[in-house]
PDB file of C-alpha atoms in Angstrom:
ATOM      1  CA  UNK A   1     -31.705  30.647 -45.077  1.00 45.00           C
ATOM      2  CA  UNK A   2     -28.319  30.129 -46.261  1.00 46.00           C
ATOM      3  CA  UNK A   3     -26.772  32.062 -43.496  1.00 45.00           C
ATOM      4  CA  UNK A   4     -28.789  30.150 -40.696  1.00 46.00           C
ATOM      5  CA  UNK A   5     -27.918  27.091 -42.444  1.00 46.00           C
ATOM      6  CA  UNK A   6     -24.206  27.734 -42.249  1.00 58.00           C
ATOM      7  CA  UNK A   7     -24.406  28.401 -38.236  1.00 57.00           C
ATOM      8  CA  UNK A   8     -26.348  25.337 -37.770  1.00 55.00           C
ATOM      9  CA  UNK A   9     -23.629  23.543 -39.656  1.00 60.00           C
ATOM     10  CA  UNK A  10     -20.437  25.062 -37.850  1.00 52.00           C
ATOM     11  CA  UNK A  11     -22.641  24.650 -34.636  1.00 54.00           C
ATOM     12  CA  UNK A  12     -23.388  20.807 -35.382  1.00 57.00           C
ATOM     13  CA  UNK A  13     -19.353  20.811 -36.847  1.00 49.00           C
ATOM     14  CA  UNK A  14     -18.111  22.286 -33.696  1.00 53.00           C
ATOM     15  CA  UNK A  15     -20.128  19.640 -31.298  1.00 56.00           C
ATOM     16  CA  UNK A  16     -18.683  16.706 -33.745  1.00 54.00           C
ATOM     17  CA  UNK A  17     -15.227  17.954 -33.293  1.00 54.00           C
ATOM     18  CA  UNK A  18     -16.007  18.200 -29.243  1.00 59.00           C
ATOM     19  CA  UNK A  19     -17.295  14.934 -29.058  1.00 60.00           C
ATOM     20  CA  UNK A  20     -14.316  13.520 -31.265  1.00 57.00           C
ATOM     21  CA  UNK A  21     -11.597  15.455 -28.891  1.00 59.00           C
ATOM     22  CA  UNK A  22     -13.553  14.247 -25.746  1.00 55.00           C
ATOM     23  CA  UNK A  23     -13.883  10.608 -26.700  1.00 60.00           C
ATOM     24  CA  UNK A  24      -9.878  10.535 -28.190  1.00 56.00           C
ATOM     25  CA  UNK A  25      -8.735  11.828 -24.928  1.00 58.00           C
ATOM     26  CA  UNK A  26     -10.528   8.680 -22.906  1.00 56.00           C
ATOM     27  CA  UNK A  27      -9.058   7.045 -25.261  1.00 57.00           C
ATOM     28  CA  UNK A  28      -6.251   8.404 -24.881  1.00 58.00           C
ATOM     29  CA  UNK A  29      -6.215   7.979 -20.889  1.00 60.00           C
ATOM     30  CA  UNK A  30      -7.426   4.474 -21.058  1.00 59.00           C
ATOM     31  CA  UNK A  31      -4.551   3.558 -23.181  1.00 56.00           C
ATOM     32  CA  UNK A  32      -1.680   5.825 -20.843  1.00 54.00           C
ATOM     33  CA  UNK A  33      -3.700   3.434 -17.994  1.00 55.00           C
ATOM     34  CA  UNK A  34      -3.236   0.197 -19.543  1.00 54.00           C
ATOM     35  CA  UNK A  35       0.652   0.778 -20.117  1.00 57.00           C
ATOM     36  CA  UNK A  36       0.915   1.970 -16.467  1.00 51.00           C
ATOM     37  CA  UNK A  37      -0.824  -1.126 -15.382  1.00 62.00           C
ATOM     38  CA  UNK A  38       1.369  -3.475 -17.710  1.00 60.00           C
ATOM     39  CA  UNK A  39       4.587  -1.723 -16.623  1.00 70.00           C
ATOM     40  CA  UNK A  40       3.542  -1.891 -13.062  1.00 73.00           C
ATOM     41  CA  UNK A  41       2.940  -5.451 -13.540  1.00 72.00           C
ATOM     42  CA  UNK A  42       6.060  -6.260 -15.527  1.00 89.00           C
ATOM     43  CA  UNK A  43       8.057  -4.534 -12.453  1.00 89.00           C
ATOM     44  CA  UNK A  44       6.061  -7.059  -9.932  1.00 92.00           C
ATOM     45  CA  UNK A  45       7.222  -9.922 -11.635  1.00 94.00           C
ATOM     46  CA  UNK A  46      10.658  -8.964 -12.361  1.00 94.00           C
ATOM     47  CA  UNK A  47      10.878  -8.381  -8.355  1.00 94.00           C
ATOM     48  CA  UNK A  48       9.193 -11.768  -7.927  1.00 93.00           C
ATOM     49  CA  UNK A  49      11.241 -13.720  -9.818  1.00 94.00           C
ATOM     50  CA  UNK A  50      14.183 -11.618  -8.224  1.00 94.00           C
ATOM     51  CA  UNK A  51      12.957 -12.655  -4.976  1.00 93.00           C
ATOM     52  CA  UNK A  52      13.320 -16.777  -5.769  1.00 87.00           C
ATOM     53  CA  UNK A  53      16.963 -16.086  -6.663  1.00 81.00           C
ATOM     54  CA  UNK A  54      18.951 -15.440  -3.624  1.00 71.00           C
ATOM     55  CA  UNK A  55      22.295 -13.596  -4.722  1.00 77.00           C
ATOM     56  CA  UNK A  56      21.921 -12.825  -7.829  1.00 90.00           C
ATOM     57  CA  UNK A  57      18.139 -11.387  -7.049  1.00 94.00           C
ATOM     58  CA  UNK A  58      19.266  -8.746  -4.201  1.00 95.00           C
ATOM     59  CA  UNK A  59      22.079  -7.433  -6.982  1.00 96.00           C
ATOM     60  CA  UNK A  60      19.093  -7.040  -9.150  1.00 96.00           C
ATOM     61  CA  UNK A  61      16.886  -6.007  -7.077  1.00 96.00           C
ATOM     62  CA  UNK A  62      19.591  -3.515  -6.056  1.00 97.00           C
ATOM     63  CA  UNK A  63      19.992  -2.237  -9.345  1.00 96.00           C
ATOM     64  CA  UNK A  64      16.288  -1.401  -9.788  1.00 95.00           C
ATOM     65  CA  UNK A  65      16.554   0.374  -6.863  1.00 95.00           C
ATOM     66  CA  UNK A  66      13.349   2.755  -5.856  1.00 96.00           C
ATOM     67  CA  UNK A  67      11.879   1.057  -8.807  1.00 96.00           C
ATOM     68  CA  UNK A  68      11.187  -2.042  -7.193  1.00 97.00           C
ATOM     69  CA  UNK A  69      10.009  -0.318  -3.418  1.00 97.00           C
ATOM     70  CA  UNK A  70       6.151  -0.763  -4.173  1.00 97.00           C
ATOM     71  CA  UNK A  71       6.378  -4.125  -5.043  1.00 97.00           C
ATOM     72  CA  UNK A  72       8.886  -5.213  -2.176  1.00 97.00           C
ATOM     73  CA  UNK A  73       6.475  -3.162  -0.046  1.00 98.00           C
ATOM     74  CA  UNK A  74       3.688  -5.494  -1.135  1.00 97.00           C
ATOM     75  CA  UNK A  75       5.618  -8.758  -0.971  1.00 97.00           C
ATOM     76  CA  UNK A  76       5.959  -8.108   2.905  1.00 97.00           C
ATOM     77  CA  UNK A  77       2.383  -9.495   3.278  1.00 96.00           C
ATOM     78  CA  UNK A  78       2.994 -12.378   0.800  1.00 96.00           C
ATOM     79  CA  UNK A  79       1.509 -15.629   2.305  1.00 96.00           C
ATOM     80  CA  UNK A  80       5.364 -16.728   1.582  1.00 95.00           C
ATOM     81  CA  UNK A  81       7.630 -16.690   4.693  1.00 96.00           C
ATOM     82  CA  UNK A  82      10.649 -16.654   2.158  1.00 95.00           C
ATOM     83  CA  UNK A  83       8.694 -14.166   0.518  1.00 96.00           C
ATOM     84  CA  UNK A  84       8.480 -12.045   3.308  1.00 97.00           C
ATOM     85  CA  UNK A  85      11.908 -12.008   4.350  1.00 96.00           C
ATOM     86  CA  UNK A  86      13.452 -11.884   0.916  1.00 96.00           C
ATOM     87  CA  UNK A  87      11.145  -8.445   0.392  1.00 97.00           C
ATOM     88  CA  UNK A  88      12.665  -7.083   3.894  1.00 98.00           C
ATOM     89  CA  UNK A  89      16.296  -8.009   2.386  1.00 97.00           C
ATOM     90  CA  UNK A  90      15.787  -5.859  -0.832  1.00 97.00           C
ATOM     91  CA  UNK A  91      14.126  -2.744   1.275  1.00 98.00           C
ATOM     92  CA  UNK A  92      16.866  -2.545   3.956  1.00 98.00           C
ATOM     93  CA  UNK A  93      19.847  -2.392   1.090  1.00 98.00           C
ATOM     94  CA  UNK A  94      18.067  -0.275  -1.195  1.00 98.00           C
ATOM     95  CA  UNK A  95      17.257   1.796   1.741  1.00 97.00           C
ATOM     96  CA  UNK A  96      14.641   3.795   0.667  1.00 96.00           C
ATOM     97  CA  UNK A  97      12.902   5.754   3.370  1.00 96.00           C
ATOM     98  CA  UNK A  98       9.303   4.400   2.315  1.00 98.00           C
ATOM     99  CA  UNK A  99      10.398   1.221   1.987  1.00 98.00           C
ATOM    100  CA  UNK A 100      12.317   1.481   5.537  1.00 98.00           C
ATOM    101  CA  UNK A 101       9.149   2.682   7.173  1.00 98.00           C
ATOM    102  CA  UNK A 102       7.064  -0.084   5.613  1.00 98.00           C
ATOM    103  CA  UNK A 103       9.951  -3.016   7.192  1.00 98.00           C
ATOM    104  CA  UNK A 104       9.753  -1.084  10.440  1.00 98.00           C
ATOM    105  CA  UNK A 105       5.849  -1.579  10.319  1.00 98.00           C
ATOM    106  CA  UNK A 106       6.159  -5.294   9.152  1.00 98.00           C
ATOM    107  CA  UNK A 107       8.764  -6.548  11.711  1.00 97.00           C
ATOM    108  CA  UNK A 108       6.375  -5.444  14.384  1.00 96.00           C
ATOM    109  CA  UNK A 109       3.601  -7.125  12.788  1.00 97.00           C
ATOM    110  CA  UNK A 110       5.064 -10.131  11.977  1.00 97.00           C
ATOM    111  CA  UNK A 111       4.160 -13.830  13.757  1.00 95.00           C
ATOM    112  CA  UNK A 112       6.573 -16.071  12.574  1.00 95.00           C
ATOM    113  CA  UNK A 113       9.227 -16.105  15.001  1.00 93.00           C
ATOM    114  CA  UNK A 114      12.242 -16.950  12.255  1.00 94.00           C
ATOM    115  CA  UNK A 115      10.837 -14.618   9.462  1.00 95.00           C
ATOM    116  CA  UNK A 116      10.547 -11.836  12.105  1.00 95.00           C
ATOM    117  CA  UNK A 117      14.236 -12.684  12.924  1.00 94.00           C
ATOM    118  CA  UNK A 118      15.387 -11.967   9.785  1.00 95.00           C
ATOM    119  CA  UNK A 119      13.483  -9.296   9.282  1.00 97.00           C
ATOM    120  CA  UNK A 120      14.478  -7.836  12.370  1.00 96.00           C
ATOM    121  CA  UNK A 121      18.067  -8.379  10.898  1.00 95.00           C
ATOM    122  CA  UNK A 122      17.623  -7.092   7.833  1.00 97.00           C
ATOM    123  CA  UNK A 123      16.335  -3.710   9.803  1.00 98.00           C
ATOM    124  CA  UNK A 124      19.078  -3.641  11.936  1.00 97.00           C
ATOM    125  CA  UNK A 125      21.348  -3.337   9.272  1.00 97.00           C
ATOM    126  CA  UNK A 126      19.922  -0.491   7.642  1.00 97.00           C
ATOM    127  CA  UNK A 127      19.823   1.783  10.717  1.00 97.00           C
ATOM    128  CA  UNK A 128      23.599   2.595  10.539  1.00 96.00           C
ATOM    129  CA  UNK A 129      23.368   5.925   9.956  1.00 94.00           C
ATOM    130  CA  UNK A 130      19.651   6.514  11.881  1.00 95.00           C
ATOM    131  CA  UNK A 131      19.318   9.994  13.889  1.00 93.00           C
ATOM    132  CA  UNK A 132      16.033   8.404  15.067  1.00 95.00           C
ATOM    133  CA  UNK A 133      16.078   7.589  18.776  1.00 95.00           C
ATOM    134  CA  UNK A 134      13.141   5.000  18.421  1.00 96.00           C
ATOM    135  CA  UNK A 135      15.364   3.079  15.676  1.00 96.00           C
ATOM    136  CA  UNK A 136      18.112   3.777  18.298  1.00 94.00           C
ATOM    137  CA  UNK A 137      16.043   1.650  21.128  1.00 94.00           C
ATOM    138  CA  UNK A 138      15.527  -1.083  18.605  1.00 96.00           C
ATOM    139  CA  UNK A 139      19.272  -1.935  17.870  1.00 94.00           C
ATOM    140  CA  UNK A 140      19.632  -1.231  21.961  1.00 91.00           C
ATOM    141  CA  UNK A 141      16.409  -3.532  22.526  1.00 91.00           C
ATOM    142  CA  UNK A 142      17.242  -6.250  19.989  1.00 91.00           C
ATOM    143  CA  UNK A 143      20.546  -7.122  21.934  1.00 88.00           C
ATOM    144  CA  UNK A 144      18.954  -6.370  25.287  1.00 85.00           C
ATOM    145  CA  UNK A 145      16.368  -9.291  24.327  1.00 82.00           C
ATOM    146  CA  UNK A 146      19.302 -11.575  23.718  1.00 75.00           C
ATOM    147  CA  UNK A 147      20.517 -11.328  27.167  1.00 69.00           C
ATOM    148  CA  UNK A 148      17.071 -12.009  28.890  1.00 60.00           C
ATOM    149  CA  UNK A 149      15.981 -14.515  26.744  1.00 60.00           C
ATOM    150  CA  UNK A 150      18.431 -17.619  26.460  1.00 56.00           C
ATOM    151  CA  UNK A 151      19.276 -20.458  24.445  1.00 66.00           C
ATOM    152  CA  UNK A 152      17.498 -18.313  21.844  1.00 76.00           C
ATOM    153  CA  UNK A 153      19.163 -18.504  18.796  1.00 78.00           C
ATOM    154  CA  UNK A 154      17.020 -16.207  16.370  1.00 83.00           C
ATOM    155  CA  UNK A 155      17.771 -13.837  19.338  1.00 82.00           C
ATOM    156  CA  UNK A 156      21.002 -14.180  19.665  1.00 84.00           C
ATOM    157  CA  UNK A 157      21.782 -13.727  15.745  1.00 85.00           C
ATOM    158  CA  UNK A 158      19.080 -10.999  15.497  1.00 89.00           C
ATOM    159  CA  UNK A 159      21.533  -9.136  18.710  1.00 88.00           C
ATOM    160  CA  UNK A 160      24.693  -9.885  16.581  1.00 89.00           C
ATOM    161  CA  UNK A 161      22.834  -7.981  13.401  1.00 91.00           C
ATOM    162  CA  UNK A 162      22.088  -5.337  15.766  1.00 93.00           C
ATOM    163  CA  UNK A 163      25.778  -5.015  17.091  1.00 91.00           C
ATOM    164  CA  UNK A 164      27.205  -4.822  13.574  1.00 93.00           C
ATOM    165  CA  UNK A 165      25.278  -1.653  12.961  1.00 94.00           C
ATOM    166  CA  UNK A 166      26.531  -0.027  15.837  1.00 92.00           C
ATOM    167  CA  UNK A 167      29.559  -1.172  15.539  1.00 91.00           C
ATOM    168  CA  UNK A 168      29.819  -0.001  11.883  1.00 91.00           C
ATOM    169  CA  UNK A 169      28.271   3.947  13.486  1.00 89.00           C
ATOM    170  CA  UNK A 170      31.351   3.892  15.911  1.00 81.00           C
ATOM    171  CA  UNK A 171      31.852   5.783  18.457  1.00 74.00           C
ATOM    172  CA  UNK A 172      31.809   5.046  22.382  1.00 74.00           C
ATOM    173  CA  UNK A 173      28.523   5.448  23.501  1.00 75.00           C
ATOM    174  CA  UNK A 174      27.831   1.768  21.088  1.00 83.00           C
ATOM    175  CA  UNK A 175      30.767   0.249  23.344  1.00 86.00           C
ATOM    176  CA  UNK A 176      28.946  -0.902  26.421  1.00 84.00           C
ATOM    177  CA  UNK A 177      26.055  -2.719  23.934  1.00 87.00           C
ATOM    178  CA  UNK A 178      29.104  -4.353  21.503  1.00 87.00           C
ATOM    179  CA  UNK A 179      30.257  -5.642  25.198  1.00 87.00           C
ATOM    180  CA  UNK A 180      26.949  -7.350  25.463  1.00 83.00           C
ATOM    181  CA  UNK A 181      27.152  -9.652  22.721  1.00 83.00           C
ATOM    182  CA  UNK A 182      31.137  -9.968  22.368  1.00 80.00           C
ATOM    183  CA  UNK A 183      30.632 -13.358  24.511  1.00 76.00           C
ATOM    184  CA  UNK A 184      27.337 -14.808  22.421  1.00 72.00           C
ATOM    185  CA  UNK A 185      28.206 -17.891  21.078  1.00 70.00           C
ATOM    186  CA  UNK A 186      26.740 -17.146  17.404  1.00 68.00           C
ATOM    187  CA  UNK A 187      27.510 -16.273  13.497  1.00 62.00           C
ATOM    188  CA  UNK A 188      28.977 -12.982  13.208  1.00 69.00           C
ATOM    189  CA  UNK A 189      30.299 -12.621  16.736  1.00 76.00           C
ATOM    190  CA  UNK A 190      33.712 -12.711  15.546  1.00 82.00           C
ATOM    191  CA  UNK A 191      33.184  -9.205  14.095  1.00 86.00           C
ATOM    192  CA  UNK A 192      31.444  -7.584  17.198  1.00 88.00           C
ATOM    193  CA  UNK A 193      35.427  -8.138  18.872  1.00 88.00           C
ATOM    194  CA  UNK A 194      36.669  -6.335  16.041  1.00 88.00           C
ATOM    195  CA  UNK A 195      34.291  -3.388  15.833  1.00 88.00           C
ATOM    196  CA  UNK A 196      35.296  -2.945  19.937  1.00 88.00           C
ATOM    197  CA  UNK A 197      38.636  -3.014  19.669  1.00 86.00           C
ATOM    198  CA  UNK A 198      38.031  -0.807  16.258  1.00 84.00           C
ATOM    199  CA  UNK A 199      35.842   1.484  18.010  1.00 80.00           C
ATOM    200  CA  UNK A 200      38.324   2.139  21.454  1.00 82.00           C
ATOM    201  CA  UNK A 201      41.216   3.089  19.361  1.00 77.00           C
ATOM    202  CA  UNK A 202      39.174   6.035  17.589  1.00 65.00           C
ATOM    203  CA  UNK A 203      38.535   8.733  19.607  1.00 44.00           C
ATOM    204  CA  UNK A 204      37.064  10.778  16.692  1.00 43.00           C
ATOM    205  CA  UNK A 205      34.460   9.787  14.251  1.00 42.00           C
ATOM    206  CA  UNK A 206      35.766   7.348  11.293  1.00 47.00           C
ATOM    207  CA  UNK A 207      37.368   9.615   8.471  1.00 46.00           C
ATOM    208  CA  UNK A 208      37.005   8.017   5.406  1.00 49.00           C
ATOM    209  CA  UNK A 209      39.337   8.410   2.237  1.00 50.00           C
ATOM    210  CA  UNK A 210      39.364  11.236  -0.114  1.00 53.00           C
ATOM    211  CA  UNK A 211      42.052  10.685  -2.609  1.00 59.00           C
ATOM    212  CA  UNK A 212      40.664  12.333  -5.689  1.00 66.00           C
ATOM    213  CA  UNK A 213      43.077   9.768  -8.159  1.00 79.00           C
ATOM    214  CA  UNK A 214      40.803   6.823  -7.412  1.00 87.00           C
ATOM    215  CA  UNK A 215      38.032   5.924  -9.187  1.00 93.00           C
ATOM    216  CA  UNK A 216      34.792   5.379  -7.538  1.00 95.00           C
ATOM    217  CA  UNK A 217      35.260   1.276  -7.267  1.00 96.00           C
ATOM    218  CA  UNK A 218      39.064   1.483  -5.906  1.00 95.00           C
ATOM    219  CA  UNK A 219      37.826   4.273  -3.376  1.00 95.00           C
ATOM    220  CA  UNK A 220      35.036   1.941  -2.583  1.00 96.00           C
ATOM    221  CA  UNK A 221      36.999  -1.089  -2.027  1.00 95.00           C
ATOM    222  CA  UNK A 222      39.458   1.280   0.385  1.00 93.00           C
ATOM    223  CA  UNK A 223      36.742   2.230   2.490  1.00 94.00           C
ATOM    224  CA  UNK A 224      35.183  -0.796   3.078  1.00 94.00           C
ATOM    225  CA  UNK A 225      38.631  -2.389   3.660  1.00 93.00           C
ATOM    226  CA  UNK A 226      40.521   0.023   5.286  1.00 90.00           C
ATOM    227  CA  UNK A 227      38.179   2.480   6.976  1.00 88.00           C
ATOM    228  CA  UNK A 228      36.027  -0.258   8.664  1.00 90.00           C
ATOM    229  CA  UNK A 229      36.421  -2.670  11.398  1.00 89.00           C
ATOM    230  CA  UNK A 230      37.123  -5.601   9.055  1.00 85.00           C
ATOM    231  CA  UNK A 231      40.916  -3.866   8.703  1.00 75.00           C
ATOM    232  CA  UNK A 232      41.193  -5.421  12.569  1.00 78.00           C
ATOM    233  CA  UNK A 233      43.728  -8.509  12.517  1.00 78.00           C
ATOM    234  CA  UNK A 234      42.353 -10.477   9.561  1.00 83.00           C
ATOM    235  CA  UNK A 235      42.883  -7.517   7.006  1.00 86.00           C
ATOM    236  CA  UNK A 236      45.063 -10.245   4.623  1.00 90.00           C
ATOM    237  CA  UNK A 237      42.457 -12.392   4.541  1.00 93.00           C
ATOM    238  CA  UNK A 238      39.573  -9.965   3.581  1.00 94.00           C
ATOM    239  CA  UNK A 239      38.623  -9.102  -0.044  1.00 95.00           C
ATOM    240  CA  UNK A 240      35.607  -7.682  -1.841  1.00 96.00           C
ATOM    241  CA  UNK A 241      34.298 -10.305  -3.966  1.00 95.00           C
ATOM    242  CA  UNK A 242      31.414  -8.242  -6.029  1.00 96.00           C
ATOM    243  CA  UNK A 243      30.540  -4.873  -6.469  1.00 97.00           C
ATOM    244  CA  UNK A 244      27.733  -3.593  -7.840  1.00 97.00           C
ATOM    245  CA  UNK A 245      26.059  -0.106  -8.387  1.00 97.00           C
ATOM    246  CA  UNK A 246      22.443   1.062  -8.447  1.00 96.00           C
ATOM    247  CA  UNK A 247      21.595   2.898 -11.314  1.00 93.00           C
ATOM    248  CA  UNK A 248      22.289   6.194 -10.153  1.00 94.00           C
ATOM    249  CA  UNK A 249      25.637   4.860  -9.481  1.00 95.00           C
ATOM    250  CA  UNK A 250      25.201   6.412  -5.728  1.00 96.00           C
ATOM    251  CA  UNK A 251      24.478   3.530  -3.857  1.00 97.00           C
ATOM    252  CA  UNK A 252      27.051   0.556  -4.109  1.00 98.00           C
ATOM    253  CA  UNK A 253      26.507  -3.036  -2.998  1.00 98.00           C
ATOM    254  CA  UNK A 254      29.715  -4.756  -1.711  1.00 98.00           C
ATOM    255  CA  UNK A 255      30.059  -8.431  -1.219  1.00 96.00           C
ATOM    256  CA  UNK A 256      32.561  -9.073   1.584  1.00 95.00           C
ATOM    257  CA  UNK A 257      34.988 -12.252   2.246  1.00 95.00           C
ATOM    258  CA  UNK A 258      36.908 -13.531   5.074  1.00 93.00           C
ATOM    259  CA  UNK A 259      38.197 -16.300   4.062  1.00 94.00           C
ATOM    260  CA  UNK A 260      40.429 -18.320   6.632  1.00 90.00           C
ATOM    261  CA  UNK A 261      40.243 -21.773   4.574  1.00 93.00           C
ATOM    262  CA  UNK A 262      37.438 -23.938   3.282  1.00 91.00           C
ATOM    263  CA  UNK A 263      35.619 -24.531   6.324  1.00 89.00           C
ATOM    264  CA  UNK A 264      36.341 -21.246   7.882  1.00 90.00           C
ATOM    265  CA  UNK A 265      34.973 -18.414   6.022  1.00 92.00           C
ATOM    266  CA  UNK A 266      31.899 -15.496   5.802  1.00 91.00           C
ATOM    267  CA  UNK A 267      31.121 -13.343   3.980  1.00 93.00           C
ATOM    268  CA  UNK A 268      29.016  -9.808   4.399  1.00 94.00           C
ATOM    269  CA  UNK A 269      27.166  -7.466   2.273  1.00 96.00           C
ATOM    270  CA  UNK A 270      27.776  -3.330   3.198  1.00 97.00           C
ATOM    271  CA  UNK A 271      25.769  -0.825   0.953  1.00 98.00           C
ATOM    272  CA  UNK A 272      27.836   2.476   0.819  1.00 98.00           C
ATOM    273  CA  UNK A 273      26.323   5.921  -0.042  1.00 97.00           C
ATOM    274  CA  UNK A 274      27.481   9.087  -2.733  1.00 96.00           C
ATOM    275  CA  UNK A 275      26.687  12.494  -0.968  1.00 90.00           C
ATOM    276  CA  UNK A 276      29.156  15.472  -2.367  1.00 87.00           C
ATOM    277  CA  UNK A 277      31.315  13.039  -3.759  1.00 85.00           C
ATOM    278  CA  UNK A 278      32.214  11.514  -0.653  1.00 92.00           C
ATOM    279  CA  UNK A 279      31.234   7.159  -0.130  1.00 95.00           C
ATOM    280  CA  UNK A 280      30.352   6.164   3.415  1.00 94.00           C
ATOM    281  CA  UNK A 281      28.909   3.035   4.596  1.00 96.00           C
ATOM    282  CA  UNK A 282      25.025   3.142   5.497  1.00 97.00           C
ATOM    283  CA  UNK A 283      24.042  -0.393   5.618  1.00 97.00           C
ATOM    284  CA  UNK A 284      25.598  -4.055   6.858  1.00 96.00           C
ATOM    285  CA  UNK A 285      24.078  -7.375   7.269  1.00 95.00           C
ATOM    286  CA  UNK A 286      26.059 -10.702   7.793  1.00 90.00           C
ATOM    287  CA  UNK A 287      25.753 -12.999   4.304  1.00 90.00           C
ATOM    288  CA  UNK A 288      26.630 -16.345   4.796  1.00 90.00           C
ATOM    289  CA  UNK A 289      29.057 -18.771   6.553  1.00 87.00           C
ATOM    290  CA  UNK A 290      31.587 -21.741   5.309  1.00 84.00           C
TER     291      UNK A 290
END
């Protein structure tokens, strides 16, 4: 009897301990769910509040980098028009290819004609560097839509934001479209001249600078001013106003001035990319005007 007893207790012992391991563990995986869930919604307001603040937001927003992508993605479908648009803003600089895809998707979706504008604009200045030959016929397209349509002014700027991306990719073949939208009467147009003339005095792809001395924020700042077309004719009166990296510190967020006096100025934002220590400008979208 004593034996049998002893299996019935390790038997009844073992089931106790099973049950105990079984029930921790849910426990256990309800409480690893909540955190997700908090985190997840900690992140969503962080990039909502981001979103409200302009300047100092997209830095943020920046910063967080593909931490921020879901929420962005989700904010494109905000009943928010400002909302909308402020989501496409932090996608194209952070650049991620999700993201991208998603503001792709979105811009063909969207029904407000200004918000689709700046989406649109936003795009465009993430497809520097695109191999794709669809993204290819939407810069092409965008100023192409310019031309038929007139006296359309989100047209017209959405064509300039198109032109500064190829403009920024160089090389002849973006010539004839820069040509297009040289004459527009809009923001920005000033720098479509400059990437032309910038673009038929290089017969070779833009070579950026390698000098080992500098540090990463002094090679930056040479790139951006003396590797782009902003070096054309109003190099004196260009600086880099803000910097700032993500937090892989391979992605850089460059805020751009040309300042010509109080009433004449602009500014532009370029993202610039890290790959085997070498920084080359992937992004550009026009900022703001005096």
């Amino acid at each position: 009897m004593r034996l049998i007893f002893s299996r019935i207790g390790l038997l009844t012992f073992a089931y106790i301990l099973a049950s105990t391991t079984v029930m921790f563990s849910q426990t256990q995986q309800s409480g690893i769910e909540k955190q997700g869930n908090l985190r997840r919604h900690n992140i969503q307001e962080r990039v909502r509040r981001n979103l409200a603040d302009d300047e100092n937001g997209i830095r943020r927003l920046f910063t967080m980098g593909n931490e921020a992508v879901p929420s962005l993605i989700k904010f494109l479908s905000d009943a928010d028009e400002e909302k909308r648009g402020g989501a496409a803003r932090g996608l194209a600089y952070i650049g991620n290819q999700q993201g991208m895809q998603a503001l792709r998707n979105a811009v063909k979706a969207e029904k407000d004609k200004e918000t689709e504008s700046a989406m649109s604009c936003f795009l465009a200045g993430g497809l520097v560097e695109t191999k794709s030959e669809s993204d290819l016929d939407f810069l092409r397209n965008t100023i192409e839509r310019a031309q038929i349509v007139a006296d359309d002014d989100e047209a017209a700027f959405s064509a300039v934001c198109a032109a500064l991306a190829l403009g920024m990719r160089g090389g002849g073949d973006s010539l004839a479209e820069l040509r297009k939208v040289a004459k527009v009467d809009v923001l920005g147009v000033e720098e479509i001249g400059k990437a032309i003339q910038w673009a038929e005095s290089k017969s070779t792809p833009r070579q950026t600078p390698t000098e080992q001395s500098l540090s990463d924020e002094e090679l930056i700042k040479k790139i951006v001013l003396d590797g782009t077309f902003f070096a054309q004719e109003e190099r004196s009166k260009t600086s880099v106003e803000e910097l700032t990296f993500n937090r892989q510190r391979n992605r850089a967020l460059v805020s751009l001035e040309i300042y010509n006096g109080p009433k004449d100025a602009r500014g532009y934002d370029l993202v610039l990319a890290k790959e085997s220590s070498a920084w080359r400008v992937v992004g550009i979208w026009f900022a703001w005007v005096a």
